[in-house]
mmCIF file of C-alpha atoms in Angstrom:
data_model
loop_
_atom_site.group_PDB
_atom_site.id
_atom_site.type_symbol
_atom_site.label_atom_id
_atom_site.label_comp_id
_atom_site.label_asym_id
_atom_site.label_seq_id
_atom_site.Cartn_x
_atom_site.Cartn_y
_atom_site.Cartn_z
ATOM 1 C CA UNK A 1 107.405 96.948 117.668
ATOM 2 C CA UNK A 2 105.397 96.286 114.267
ATOM 3 C CA UNK A 3 105.226 94.048 111.312
ATOM 4 C CA UNK A 4 107.352 96.176 108.132
ATOM 5 C CA UNK A 5 106.812 93.940 104.373
ATOM 6 C CA UNK A 6 108.548 95.766 102.069
ATOM 7 C CA UNK A 7 107.469 96.740 99.598
ATOM 8 C CA UNK A 8 108.616 95.728 95.946
ATOM 9 C CA UNK A 9 108.443 99.454 93.179
ATOM 10 C CA UNK A 10 110.102 99.537 89.253
ATOM 11 C CA UNK A 11 113.249 100.711 89.400
ATOM 12 C CA UNK A 12 113.570 104.194 87.459
ATOM 13 C CA UNK A 13 117.048 105.471 85.698
ATOM 14 C CA UNK A 14 118.097 108.373 85.805
ATOM 15 C CA UNK A 15 116.235 110.160 82.440
ATOM 16 C CA UNK A 16 112.996 108.519 84.018
ATOM 17 C CA UNK A 17 112.132 110.635 86.803
ATOM 18 C CA UNK A 18 112.463 114.207 83.794
ATOM 19 C CA UNK A 19 110.765 111.638 81.503
ATOM 20 C CA UNK A 20 107.896 111.669 84.009
ATOM 21 C CA UNK A 21 107.376 115.402 85.704
ATOM 22 C CA UNK A 22 107.280 116.098 81.902
ATOM 23 C CA UNK A 23 104.222 114.294 81.534
ATOM 24 C CA UNK A 24 102.580 115.396 84.210
ATOM 25 C CA UNK A 25 102.294 118.530 83.725
ATOM 26 C CA UNK A 26 101.416 118.090 79.970
ATOM 27 C CA UNK A 27 98.361 115.597 81.602
ATOM 28 C CA UNK A 28 97.645 117.993 84.531
ATOM 29 C CA UNK A 29 97.902 121.308 82.328
ATOM 30 C CA UNK A 30 95.387 119.106 79.849
ATOM 31 C CA UNK A 31 93.062 118.733 82.431
ATOM 32 C CA UNK A 32 91.101 121.995 81.956
ATOM 33 C CA UNK A 33 90.038 120.426 79.095
ATOM 34 C CA UNK A 34 87.588 117.815 79.611
ATOM 35 C CA UNK A 35 87.674 115.230 77.044
ATOM 36 C CA UNK A 36 90.894 113.663 78.138
ATOM 37 C CA UNK A 37 89.765 111.928 80.562
ATOM 38 C CA UNK A 38 86.998 110.627 77.877
ATOM 39 C CA UNK A 39 89.830 109.565 75.651
ATOM 40 C CA UNK A 40 92.310 108.115 78.295
ATOM 41 C CA UNK A 41 91.921 104.092 78.097
ATOM 42 C CA UNK A 42 93.698 102.982 81.910
ATOM 43 C CA UNK A 43 94.324 98.977 81.034
ATOM 44 C CA UNK A 44 95.222 96.854 84.038
ATOM 45 C CA UNK A 45 94.721 93.293 84.373
ATOM 46 C CA UNK A 46 95.418 91.269 87.543
ATOM 47 C CA UNK A 47 95.245 86.850 88.856
ATOM 48 C CA UNK A 48 92.082 85.664 90.847
ATOM 49 C CA UNK A 49 92.453 82.694 91.813
ATOM 50 C CA UNK A 50 89.349 80.372 92.275
ATOM 51 C CA UNK A 51 90.440 78.122 95.444
ATOM 52 C CA UNK A 52 90.559 79.978 98.071
ATOM 53 C CA UNK A 53 94.032 80.735 97.268
ATOM 54 C CA UNK A 54 95.616 82.708 100.352
ATOM 55 C CA UNK A 55 98.653 84.969 98.708
ATOM 56 C CA UNK A 56 100.254 85.282 102.479
ATOM 57 C CA UNK A 57 102.171 88.161 101.593
ATOM 58 C CA UNK A 58 99.465 90.114 101.580
ATOM 59 C CA UNK A 59 98.018 88.032 104.722
ATOM 60 C CA UNK A 60 99.137 89.253 108.260
ATOM 61 C CA UNK A 61 97.474 87.550 112.456
ATOM 62 C CA UNK A 62 97.726 90.079 114.701
ATOM 63 C CA UNK A 63 98.333 88.740 118.127
ATOM 64 C CA UNK A 64 100.607 88.197 121.535
ATOM 65 C CA UNK A 65 101.039 85.104 120.081
ATOM 66 C CA UNK A 66 102.323 82.818 117.481
ATOM 67 C CA UNK A 67 98.572 81.218 115.833
ATOM 68 C CA UNK A 68 100.237 78.720 114.477
ATOM 69 C CA UNK A 69 97.887 79.367 111.724
ATOM 70 C CA UNK A 70 98.339 78.103 107.978
ATOM 71 C CA UNK A 71 95.933 77.913 104.876
ATOM 72 C CA UNK A 72 96.622 74.543 102.651
ATOM 73 C CA UNK A 73 95.923 74.839 99.574
ATOM 74 C CA UNK A 74 97.205 72.751 96.382
ATOM 75 C CA UNK A 75 100.186 73.368 94.163
ATOM 76 C CA UNK A 76 98.793 74.807 90.449
ATOM 77 C CA UNK A 77 95.634 76.537 92.374
ATOM 78 C CA UNK A 78 93.438 76.838 90.035
ATOM 79 C CA UNK A 79 93.131 80.869 88.753
ATOM 80 C CA UNK A 80 91.420 82.897 86.395
ATOM 81 C CA UNK A 81 93.854 86.763 84.554
ATOM 82 C CA UNK A 82 91.023 90.095 84.080
ATOM 83 C CA UNK A 83 91.660 91.962 81.685
ATOM 84 C CA UNK A 84 89.875 95.558 81.395
ATOM 85 C CA UNK A 85 90.497 98.870 79.572
ATOM 86 C CA UNK A 86 88.784 102.056 80.780
ATOM 87 C CA UNK A 87 87.919 104.945 80.377
ATOM 88 C CA UNK A 88 86.282 108.395 81.643
ATOM 89 C CA UNK A 89 83.049 107.236 80.005
ATOM 90 C CA UNK A 90 82.986 103.576 79.123
ATOM 91 C CA UNK A 91 84.872 100.378 81.145
ATOM 92 C CA UNK A 92 86.012 97.598 77.600
ATOM 93 C CA UNK A 93 86.190 94.180 79.436
ATOM 94 C CA UNK A 94 86.257 92.446 81.370
ATOM 95 C CA UNK A 95 88.091 89.718 79.541
ATOM 96 C CA UNK A 96 88.316 86.156 81.598
ATOM 97 C CA UNK A 97 91.549 83.972 80.500
ATOM 98 C CA UNK A 98 92.738 81.594 81.466
ATOM 99 C CA UNK A 99 96.394 81.734 80.329
ATOM 100 C CA UNK A 100 99.973 82.981 80.668
ATOM 101 C CA UNK A 101 100.522 86.223 78.787
ATOM 102 C CA UNK A 102 102.863 87.308 75.928
ATOM 103 C CA UNK A 103 102.351 89.669 72.806
ATOM 104 C CA UNK A 104 101.276 87.128 70.743
ATOM 105 C CA UNK A 105 98.279 86.725 72.710
ATOM 106 C CA UNK A 106 98.043 89.566 74.213
ATOM 107 C CA UNK A 107 97.768 91.827 71.479
ATOM 108 C CA UNK A 108 95.213 88.738 69.479
ATOM 109 C CA UNK A 109 92.702 88.411 72.185
ATOM 110 C CA UNK A 110 93.172 91.657 73.621
ATOM 111 C CA UNK A 111 94.008 94.476 71.834
ATOM 112 C CA UNK A 112 92.627 93.712 68.921
ATOM 113 C CA UNK A 113 90.022 93.266 69.860
ATOM 114 C CA UNK A 114 89.701 96.754 72.010
ATOM 115 C CA UNK A 115 91.078 98.264 69.303
ATOM 116 C CA UNK A 116 88.097 97.699 66.328
ATOM 117 C CA UNK A 117 85.820 98.320 69.813
ATOM 118 C CA UNK A 118 86.375 102.520 69.624
ATOM 119 C CA UNK A 119 85.431 105.223 67.770
ATOM 120 C CA UNK A 120 87.158 107.263 66.679
ATOM 121 C CA UNK A 121 87.767 110.735 68.166
ATOM 122 C CA UNK A 122 89.222 107.347 71.017
ATOM 123 C CA UNK A 123 91.420 105.774 67.696
ATOM 124 C CA UNK A 124 92.847 108.759 66.443
ATOM 125 C CA UNK A 125 92.692 111.273 69.675
ATOM 126 C CA UNK A 126 92.425 109.579 72.261
ATOM 127 C CA UNK A 127 95.434 108.387 74.684
ATOM 128 C CA UNK A 128 96.363 103.929 75.821
ATOM 129 C CA UNK A 129 98.504 103.812 79.209
ATOM 130 C CA UNK A 130 99.282 100.413 80.034
ATOM 131 C CA UNK A 131 102.111 98.914 82.530
ATOM 132 C CA UNK A 132 105.884 98.083 82.316
ATOM 133 C CA UNK A 133 104.614 94.847 81.606
ATOM 134 C CA UNK A 134 107.062 92.139 79.447
ATOM 135 C CA UNK A 135 104.033 91.243 76.422
ATOM 136 C CA UNK A 136 102.988 95.276 77.136
ATOM 137 C CA UNK A 137 106.820 96.519 76.080
ATOM 138 C CA UNK A 138 107.350 93.471 73.071
ATOM 139 C CA UNK A 139 107.912 94.739 69.556
ATOM 140 C CA UNK A 140 105.629 93.022 68.549
ATOM 141 C CA UNK A 141 103.009 95.000 71.193
ATOM 142 C CA UNK A 142 104.269 98.600 70.136
ATOM 143 C CA UNK A 143 104.382 97.760 66.507
ATOM 144 C CA UNK A 144 100.513 96.912 66.741
ATOM 145 C CA UNK A 145 99.427 99.765 69.158
ATOM 146 C CA UNK A 146 101.774 102.105 66.776
ATOM 147 C CA UNK A 147 100.418 101.216 63.113
ATOM 148 C CA UNK A 148 96.970 101.109 64.496
ATOM 149 C CA UNK A 149 96.487 103.338 67.207
#
């Protein structure tokens, strides 16, 4: 017997499959153009717990008997969020912040300073990849990116 963990994935709709295939084919066709990786920025953020917090979903103990292990933690562990954007030729960030992100502070704290650092070529010919977190897909964020990027 082995322990198995359920994977949680983003729900895909029938139209998503064709869009994903089309994007992969387009990106693959441009891989011969070395410049695309210089102009493609990939971004993400993650929480880092500062108190030794352990996410029990990612922690496994293998044993023949239950070791009854536990890790004590505070009710609200201290943590910091780190955001970064990177292309093949450079890294923007990391930016550290403690508050939860919403569309307004995502645009003001992260996107606006990021875009101000881009050169003309990155702004006019670049690509920006982010996940589908609510702050990333909000109308305010989408409008800002359409106007400035």
